[in-house]
Amino acid sequence: HLGNETIKAELGRASWKLFHTILARYPEKPTAEEREALSSYIYLFSRVYPCGECASHFQKLLKKFPPQTSSRIAASQWGCHVHNQVNSRLGKKIFDCGTIAEKYQCGCVDDGDVGAT
Ligand code: FAD
């Protein structure tokens, strides 16, 4: 039967926001444990994401483009790349991955955000 595209899109925007913000605040020099935690988070996210069609496409994308966890830049650029893969499949515009550090701030006190309060 038909899903609800408005609700699916809203969930997608909220999910991508959290996803990119996590990657943009990931350590610049992660420990082995931090790398394992991020990798697990991403694979578990792809299993529990509550739109079955989205989750199964995302799992295929992870097979093709495994999560990059070696540094903040590697992880956040990887995230931008996989979101662009989804954008392209859905006929959306390709996003400029050079802008993600400014765009995805957490408002945290301890991380040198520009403009964080
Ligand atoms: P979104 O794609 O939600 O992006 C939100 C905002 O993020 C954009 O406005 C832009 O400012 C920014 N942005 C865009 N591209 C990037 C990027 N590459 N890197 C960083 N920031 C960016 N919907 C389906 O219909 N079918 C699917 O199979 C499907 N699979 C999905 C899989 C996952 C894992 C997720 C999280 C969502 C999926 N969605 C899917 C939802 C879909 O990706 C969009 O979230 C939804 O269509 C709303 O799109 P939007 O145009 O508002 O922008």
JSON list of C-alpha atoms and ligand atoms in Angstrom, two decimals:
[
{"chain": "A", "resi": 1, "resn": "HIS", "atom": "CA", "xyz": [0.00, 0.00, 0.00]},
{"chain": "A", "resi": 2, "resn": "LEU", "atom": "CA", "xyz": [0.96, 3.64, -0.27]},
{"chain": "A", "resi": 3, "resn": "GLY", "atom": "CA", "xyz": [3.21, 5.11, 2.40]},
{"chain": "A", "resi": 4, "resn": "ASN", "atom": "CA", "xyz": [3.07, 8.74, 3.47]},
{"chain": "A", "resi": 5, "resn": "GLU", "atom": "CA", "xyz": [5.77, 10.64, 1.56]},
{"chain": "A", "resi": 6, "resn": "THR", "atom": "CA", "xyz": [5.51, 13.76, 3.76]},
{"chain": "A", "resi": 7, "resn": "ILE", "atom": "CA", "xyz": [6.17, 11.82, 6.95]},
{"chain": "A", "resi": 8, "resn": "LYS", "atom": "CA", "xyz": [8.93, 9.78, 5.31]},
{"chain": "A", "resi": 9, "resn": "ALA", "atom": "CA", "xyz": [10.67, 12.97, 4.12]},
{"chain": "A", "resi": 10, "resn": "GLU", "atom": "CA", "xyz": [10.40, 14.59, 7.56]},
{"chain": "A", "resi": 11, "resn": "LEU", "atom": "CA", "xyz": [11.92, 11.54, 9.21]},
{"chain": "A", "resi": 12, "resn": "GLY", "atom": "CA", "xyz": [14.68, 11.59, 6.60]},
{"chain": "A", "resi": 13, "resn": "ARG", "atom": "CA", "xyz": [15.55, 15.25, 7.26]},
{"chain": "A", "resi": 14, "resn": "ALA", "atom": "CA", "xyz": [15.67, 14.71, 11.02]},
{"chain": "A", "resi": 15, "resn": "SER", "atom": "CA", "xyz": [17.76, 11.56, 10.61]},
{"chain": "A", "resi": 16, "resn": "TRP", "atom": "CA", "xyz": [20.26, 13.12, 8.23]},
{"chain": "A", "resi": 17, "resn": "LYS", "atom": "CA", "xyz": [20.61, 16.10, 10.57]},
{"chain": "A", "resi": 18, "resn": "LEU", "atom": "CA", "xyz": [21.60, 13.87, 13.48]},
{"chain": "A", "resi": 19, "resn": "PHE", "atom": "CA", "xyz": [23.75, 11.64, 11.26]},
{"chain": "A", "resi": 20, "resn": "HIS", "atom": "CA", "xyz": [25.81, 14.51, 9.82]},
{"chain": "A", "resi": 21, "resn": "THR", "atom": "CA", "xyz": [26.09, 16.27, 13.19]},
{"chain": "A", "resi": 22, "resn": "ILE", "atom": "CA", "xyz": [27.48, 13.12, 14.81]},
{"chain": "A", "resi": 23, "resn": "LEU", "atom": "CA", "xyz": [30.04, 12.79, 12.01]},
{"chain": "A", "resi": 24, "resn": "ALA", "atom": "CA", "xyz": [30.97, 16.49, 12.08]},
{"chain": "A", "resi": 25, "resn": "ARG", "atom": "CA", "xyz": [31.70, 16.28, 15.85]},
{"chain": "A", "resi": 26, "resn": "TYR", "atom": "CA", "xyz": [33.46, 12.90, 15.72]},
{"chain": "A", "resi": 27, "resn": "PRO", "atom": "CA", "xyz": [37.04, 13.07, 17.11]},
{"chain": "A", "resi": 28, "resn": "GLU", "atom": "CA", "xyz": [39.78, 14.31, 14.80]},
{"chain": "A", "resi": 29, "resn": "LYS", "atom": "CA", "xyz": [42.01, 11.54, 16.17]},
{"chain": "A", "resi": 30, "resn": "PRO", "atom": "CA", "xyz": [39.68, 8.73, 17.26]},
{"chain": "A", "resi": 31, "resn": "THR", "atom": "CA", "xyz": [40.81, 5.84, 19.46]},
{"chain": "A", "resi": 32, "resn": "ALA", "atom": "CA", "xyz": [40.22, 2.24, 18.36]},
{"chain": "A", "resi": 33, "resn": "GLU", "atom": "CA", "xyz": [37.17, 2.14, 20.67]},
{"chain": "A", "resi": 34, "resn": "GLU", "atom": "CA", "xyz": [35.76, 5.34, 19.18]},
{"chain": "A", "resi": 35, "resn": "ARG", "atom": "CA", "xyz": [36.23, 3.97, 15.68]},
{"chain": "A", "resi": 36, "resn": "GLU", "atom": "CA", "xyz": [34.46, 0.74, 16.64]},
{"chain": "A", "resi": 37, "resn": "ALA", "atom": "CA", "xyz": [31.62, 2.70, 18.27]},
{"chain": "A", "resi": 38, "resn": "LEU", "atom": "CA", "xyz": [31.01, 4.82, 15.17]},
{"chain": "A", "resi": 39, "resn": "SER", "atom": "CA", "xyz": [31.15, 1.85, 12.84]},
{"chain": "A", "resi": 40, "resn": "SER", "atom": "CA", "xyz": [28.71, -0.12, 15.02]},
{"chain": "A", "resi": 41, "resn": "TYR", "atom": "CA", "xyz": [26.39, 2.87, 15.28]},
{"chain": "A", "resi": 42, "resn": "ILE", "atom": "CA", "xyz": [26.23, 3.25, 11.50]},
{"chain": "A", "resi": 43, "resn": "TYR", "atom": "CA", "xyz": [25.59, -0.45, 10.82]},
{"chain": "A", "resi": 44, "resn": "LEU", "atom": "CA", "xyz": [22.97, -0.67, 13.59]},
{"chain": "A", "resi": 45, "resn": "PHE", "atom": "CA", "xyz": [21.33, 2.54, 12.29]},
{"chain": "A", "resi": 46, "resn": "SER", "atom": "CA", "xyz": [21.03, 0.86, 8.87]},
{"chain": "A", "resi": 47, "resn": "ARG", "atom": "CA", "xyz": [19.23, -2.07, 10.52]},
{"chain": "A", "resi": 48, "resn": "VAL", "atom": "CA", "xyz": [16.83, -0.18, 12.77]},
{"chain": "A", "resi": 49, "resn": "TYR", "atom": "CA", "xyz": [15.94, 2.73, 10.45]},
{"chain": "A", "resi": 50, "resn": "PRO", "atom": "CA", "xyz": [12.14, 2.62, 10.42]},
{"chain": "A", "resi": 51, "resn": "CYS", "atom": "CA", "xyz": [11.54, 2.88, 6.65]},
{"chain": "A", "resi": 52, "resn": "GLY", "atom": "CA", "xyz": [12.19, -0.60, 5.30]},
{"chain": "A", "resi": 53, "resn": "GLU", "atom": "CA", "xyz": [12.87, 0.48, 1.72]},
{"chain": "A", "resi": 54, "resn": "CYS", "atom": "CA", "xyz": [15.31, 3.18, 2.93]},
{"chain": "A", "resi": 55, "resn": "ALA", "atom": "CA", "xyz": [17.08, 0.80, 5.30]},
{"chain": "A", "resi": 56, "resn": "SER", "atom": "CA", "xyz": [17.61, -1.88, 2.68]},
{"chain": "A", "resi": 57, "resn": "HIS", "atom": "CA", "xyz": [19.00, 0.63, 0.16]},
{"chain": "A", "resi": 58, "resn": "PHE", "atom": "CA", "xyz": [21.22, 2.09, 2.84]},
{"chain": "A", "resi": 59, "resn": "GLN", "atom": "CA", "xyz": [22.56, -1.37, 3.75]},
{"chain": "A", "resi": 60, "resn": "LYS", "atom": "CA", "xyz": [23.52, -1.89, 0.09]},
{"chain": "A", "resi": 61, "resn": "LEU", "atom": "CA", "xyz": [25.25, 1.49, 0.08]},
{"chain": "A", "resi": 62, "resn": "LEU", "atom": "CA", "xyz": [27.26, 0.51, 3.17]},
{"chain": "A", "resi": 63, "resn": "LYS", "atom": "CA", "xyz": [28.47, -2.62, 1.37]},
{"chain": "A", "resi": 64, "resn": "LYS", "atom": "CA", "xyz": [29.65, -0.49, -1.54]},
{"chain": "A", "resi": 65, "resn": "PHE", "atom": "CA", "xyz": [30.97, 2.39, 0.58]},
{"chain": "A", "resi": 66, "resn": "PRO", "atom": "CA", "xyz": [32.01, 1.09, 4.04]},
{"chain": "A", "resi": 67, "resn": "PRO", "atom": "CA", "xyz": [32.00, 3.70, 6.86]},
{"chain": "A", "resi": 68, "resn": "GLN", "atom": "CA", "xyz": [35.23, 5.71, 7.08]},
{"chain": "A", "resi": 69, "resn": "THR", "atom": "CA", "xyz": [36.18, 6.14, 10.72]},
{"chain": "A", "resi": 70, "resn": "SER", "atom": "CA", "xyz": [39.86, 7.14, 10.67]},
{"chain": "A", "resi": 71, "resn": "SER", "atom": "CA", "xyz": [39.24, 10.85, 11.37]},
{"chain": "A", "resi": 72, "resn": "ARG", "atom": "CA", "xyz": [36.54, 13.53, 11.62]},
{"chain": "A", "resi": 73, "resn": "ILE", "atom": "CA", "xyz": [37.22, 14.64, 8.06]},
{"chain": "A", "resi": 74, "resn": "ALA", "atom": "CA", "xyz": [37.19, 11.10, 6.67]},
{"chain": "A", "resi": 75, "resn": "ALA", "atom": "CA", "xyz": [33.94, 10.28, 8.50]},
{"chain": "A", "resi": 76, "resn": "SER", "atom": "CA", "xyz": [32.09, 13.51, 7.68]},
{"chain": "A", "resi": 77, "resn": "GLN", "atom": "CA", "xyz": [33.12, 13.44, 4.01]},
{"chain": "A", "resi": 78, "resn": "TRP", "atom": "CA", "xyz": [32.08, 9.80, 3.80]},
{"chain": "A", "resi": 79, "resn": "GLY", "atom": "CA", "xyz": [28.67, 10.72, 5.30]},
{"chain": "A", "resi": 80, "resn": "CYS", "atom": "CA", "xyz": [28.22, 13.51, 2.79]},
{"chain": "A", "resi": 81, "resn": "HIS", "atom": "CA", "xyz": [29.14, 11.13, -0.02]},
{"chain": "A", "resi": 82, "resn": "VAL", "atom": "CA", "xyz": [26.63, 8.45, 0.99]},
{"chain": "A", "resi": 83, "resn": "HIS", "atom": "CA", "xyz": [23.87, 11.05, 1.45]},
{"chain": "A", "resi": 84, "resn": "ASN", "atom": "CA", "xyz": [24.70, 12.28, -2.07]},
{"chain": "A", "resi": 85, "resn": "GLN", "atom": "CA", "xyz": [24.29, 8.70, -3.31]},
{"chain": "A", "resi": 86, "resn": "VAL", "atom": "CA", "xyz": [20.78, 8.73, -1.81]},
{"chain": "A", "resi": 87, "resn": "ASN", "atom": "CA", "xyz": [20.15, 12.20, -3.26]},
{"chain": "A", "resi": 88, "resn": "SER", "atom": "CA", "xyz": [21.11, 11.05, -6.70]},
{"chain": "A", "resi": 89, "resn": "ARG", "atom": "CA", "xyz": [18.92, 7.94, -6.50]},
{"chain": "A", "resi": 90, "resn": "LEU", "atom": "CA", "xyz": [15.96, 10.11, -5.46]},
{"chain": "A", "resi": 91, "resn": "GLY", "atom": "CA", "xyz": [16.65, 12.67, -8.22]},
{"chain": "A", "resi": 92, "resn": "LYS", "atom": "CA", "xyz": [17.76, 15.39, -5.78]},
{"chain": "A", "resi": 93, "resn": "LYS", "atom": "CA", "xyz": [20.57, 17.91, -6.14]},
{"chain": "A", "resi": 94, "resn": "ILE", "atom": "CA", "xyz": [24.12, 16.91, -5.17]},
{"chain": "A", "resi": 95, "resn": "PHE", "atom": "CA", "xyz": [25.24, 18.69, -1.99]},
{"chain": "A", "resi": 96, "resn": "ASP", "atom": "CA", "xyz": [28.60, 20.52, -1.76]},
{"chain": "A", "resi": 97, "resn": "CYS", "atom": "CA", "xyz": [30.60, 18.51, 0.82]},
{"chain": "A", "resi": 98, "resn": "GLY", "atom": "CA", "xyz": [32.95, 21.44, 1.46]},
{"chain": "A", "resi": 99, "resn": "THR", "atom": "CA", "xyz": [30.31, 23.15, 3.62]},
{"chain": "A", "resi": 100, "resn": "ILE", "atom": "CA", "xyz": [29.49, 20.45, 6.17]},
{"chain": "A", "resi": 101, "resn": "ALA", "atom": "CA", "xyz": [31.81, 21.60, 8.99]},
{"chain": "A", "resi": 102, "resn": "GLU", "atom": "CA", "xyz": [30.00, 24.96, 9.27]},
{"chain": "A", "resi": 103, "resn": "LYS", "atom": "CA", "xyz": [26.56, 23.55, 8.58]},
{"chain": "A", "resi": 104, "resn": "TYR", "atom": "CA", "xyz": [26.52, 20.76, 11.19]},
{"chain": "A", "resi": 105, "resn": "GLN", "atom": "CA", "xyz": [27.36, 22.25, 14.57]},
{"chain": "A", "resi": 106, "resn": "CYS", "atom": "CA", "xyz": [26.17, 20.80, 17.86]},
{"chain": "A", "resi": 107, "resn": "GLY", "atom": "CA", "xyz": [25.95, 23.91, 20.07]},
{"chain": "A", "resi": 108, "resn": "CYS", "atom": "CA", "xyz": [28.25, 22.14, 22.55]},
{"chain": "A", "resi": 109, "resn": "VAL", "atom": "CA", "xyz": [30.43, 24.17, 24.92]},
{"chain": "A", "resi": 110, "resn": "ASP", "atom": "CA", "xyz": [33.55, 22.03, 24.58]},
{"chain": "A", "resi": 111, "resn": "ASP", "atom": "CA", "xyz": [34.25, 21.77, 20.91]},
{"chain": "A", "resi": 112, "resn": "GLY", "atom": "CA", "xyz": [35.08, 25.17, 19.49]},
{"chain": "A", "resi": 113, "resn": "ASP", "atom": "CA", "xyz": [31.92, 25.58, 17.45]},
{"chain": "A", "resi": 114, "resn": "VAL", "atom": "CA", "xyz": [31.77, 28.81, 15.53]},
{"chain": "A", "resi": 115, "resn": "GLY", "atom": "CA", "xyz": [28.83, 30.73, 16.93]},
{"chain": "A", "resi": 116, "resn": "ALA", "atom": "CA", "xyz": [27.88, 28.14, 19.54]},
{"chain": "A", "resi": 117, "resn": "THR", "atom": "CA", "xyz": [26.09, 29.51, 22.56]},
{"chain": "B", "resi": 1, "resn": "FAD", "atom": "P1", "xyz": [17.35, 15.66, 2.74]},
{"chain": "B", "resi": 1, "resn": "FAD", "atom": "O1", "xyz": [17.97, 14.71, 1.76]},
{"chain": "B", "resi": 1, "resn": "FAD", "atom": "O2", "xyz": [16.58, 15.09, 3.88]},
{"chain": "B", "resi": 1, "resn": "FAD", "atom": "O3", "xyz": [18.52, 16.56, 3.35]},
{"chain": "B", "resi": 1, "resn": "FAD", "atom": "C1", "xyz": [18.25, 17.49, 4.39]},
{"chain": "B", "resi": 1, "resn": "FAD", "atom": "C2", "xyz": [19.20, 18.64, 4.27]},
{"chain": "B", "resi": 1, "resn": "FAD", "atom": "O4", "xyz": [20.52, 18.17, 4.41]},
{"chain": "B", "resi": 1, "resn": "FAD", "atom": "C3", "xyz": [19.19, 19.32, 2.91]},
{"chain": "B", "resi": 1, "resn": "FAD", "atom": "O5", "xyz": [18.19, 20.31, 2.83]},
{"chain": "B", "resi": 1, "resn": "FAD", "atom": "C4", "xyz": [20.57, 19.89, 2.81]},
{"chain": "B", "resi": 1, "resn": "FAD", "atom": "O6", "xyz": [20.65, 21.14, 3.53]},
{"chain": "B", "resi": 1, "resn": "FAD", "atom": "C5", "xyz": [21.40, 18.87, 3.56]},
{"chain": "B", "resi": 1, "resn": "FAD", "atom": "N1", "xyz": [22.06, 17.91, 2.68]},
{"chain": "B", "resi": 1, "resn": "FAD", "atom": "C6", "xyz": [21.66, 17.42, 1.49]},
{"chain": "B", "resi": 1, "resn": "FAD", "atom": "N2", "xyz": [22.55, 16.57, 0.99]},
{"chain": "B", "resi": 1, "resn": "FAD", "atom": "C7", "xyz": [23.55, 16.48, 1.90]},
{"chain": "B", "resi": 1, "resn": "FAD", "atom": "C8", "xyz": [24.77, 15.77, 1.94]},
{"chain": "B", "resi": 1, "resn": "FAD", "atom": "N3", "xyz": [25.14, 14.96, 0.94]},
{"chain": "B", "resi": 1, "resn": "FAD", "atom": "N4", "xyz": [25.58, 15.91, 3.02]},
{"chain": "B", "resi": 1, "resn": "FAD", "atom": "C9", "xyz": [25.22, 16.75, 4.03]},
{"chain": "B", "resi": 1, "resn": "FAD", "atom": "N5", "xyz": [24.09, 17.46, 4.04]},
{"chain": "B", "resi": 1, "resn": "FAD", "atom": "C10", "xyz": [23.25, 17.33, 2.98]},
{"chain": "B", "resi": 1, "resn": "FAD", "atom": "N6", "xyz": [13.57, 8.53, 1.03]},
{"chain": "B", "resi": 1, "resn": "FAD", "atom": "C11", "xyz": [12.98, 7.79, 0.05]},
{"chain": "B", "resi": 1, "resn": "FAD", "atom": "O7", "xyz": [11.97, 8.22, -0.49]},
{"chain": "B", "resi": 1, "resn": "FAD", "atom": "N7", "xyz": [13.51, 6.59, -0.36]},
{"chain": "B", "resi": 1, "resn": "FAD", "atom": "C12", "xyz": [14.65, 6.08, 0.22]},
{"chain": "B", "resi": 1, "resn": "FAD", "atom": "O8", "xyz": [15.11, 4.99, -0.15]},
{"chain": "B", "resi": 1, "resn": "FAD", "atom": "C13", "xyz": [15.27, 6.82, 1.25]},
{"chain": "B", "resi": 1, "resn": "FAD", "atom": "N8", "xyz": [16.37, 6.35, 1.89]},
{"chain": "B", "resi": 1, "resn": "FAD", "atom": "C14", "xyz": [16.87, 7.02, 2.96]},
{"chain": "B", "resi": 1, "resn": "FAD", "atom": "C15", "xyz": [17.93, 6.47, 3.66]},
{"chain": "B", "resi": 1, "resn": "FAD", "atom": "C16", "xyz": [18.42, 7.09, 4.79]},
{"chain": "B", "resi": 1, "resn": "FAD", "atom": "C17", "xyz": [19.54, 6.46, 5.56]},
{"chain": "B", "resi": 1, "resn": "FAD", "atom": "C18", "xyz": [17.85, 8.30, 5.23]},
{"chain": "B", "resi": 1, "resn": "FAD", "atom": "C19", "xyz": [18.36, 8.99, 6.47]},
{"chain": "B", "resi": 1, "resn": "FAD", "atom": "C20", "xyz": [16.81, 8.87, 4.53]},
{"chain": "B", "resi": 1, "resn": "FAD", "atom": "C21", "xyz": [16.30, 8.23, 3.38]},
{"chain": "B", "resi": 1, "resn": "FAD", "atom": "N9", "xyz": [15.25, 8.78, 2.66]},
{"chain": "B", "resi": 1, "resn": "FAD", "atom": "C22", "xyz": [14.69, 8.06, 1.64]},
{"chain": "B", "resi": 1, "resn": "FAD", "atom": "C23", "xyz": [14.77, 10.14, 2.93]},
{"chain": "B", "resi": 1, "resn": "FAD", "atom": "C24", "xyz": [15.44, 11.11, 1.97]},
{"chain": "B", "resi": 1, "resn": "FAD", "atom": "O9", "xyz": [16.87, 10.91, 1.94]},
{"chain": "B", "resi": 1, "resn": "FAD", "atom": "C25", "xyz": [15.23, 12.58, 2.37]},
{"chain": "B", "resi": 1, "resn": "FAD", "atom": "O10", "xyz": [15.58, 12.76, 3.74]},
{"chain": "B", "resi": 1, "resn": "FAD", "atom": "C26", "xyz": [13.80, 13.06, 2.17]},
{"chain": "B", "resi": 1, "resn": "FAD", "atom": "O11", "xyz": [13.38, 12.78, 0.86]},
{"chain": "B", "resi": 1, "resn": "FAD", "atom": "C27", "xyz": [13.72, 14.60, 2.40]},
{"chain": "B", "resi": 1, "resn": "FAD", "atom": "O12", "xyz": [14.58, 15.20, 1.44]},
{"chain": "B", "resi": 1, "resn": "FAD", "atom": "P2", "xyz": [15.00, 16.71, 1.43]},
{"chain": "B", "resi": 1, "resn": "FAD", "atom": "O13", "xyz": [15.06, 17.11, -0.01]},
{"chain": "B", "resi": 1, "resn": "FAD", "atom": "O14", "xyz": [14.19, 17.52, 2.34]},
{"chain": "B", "resi": 1, "resn": "FAD", "atom": "O15", "xyz": [16.53, 16.74, 1.95]}
]
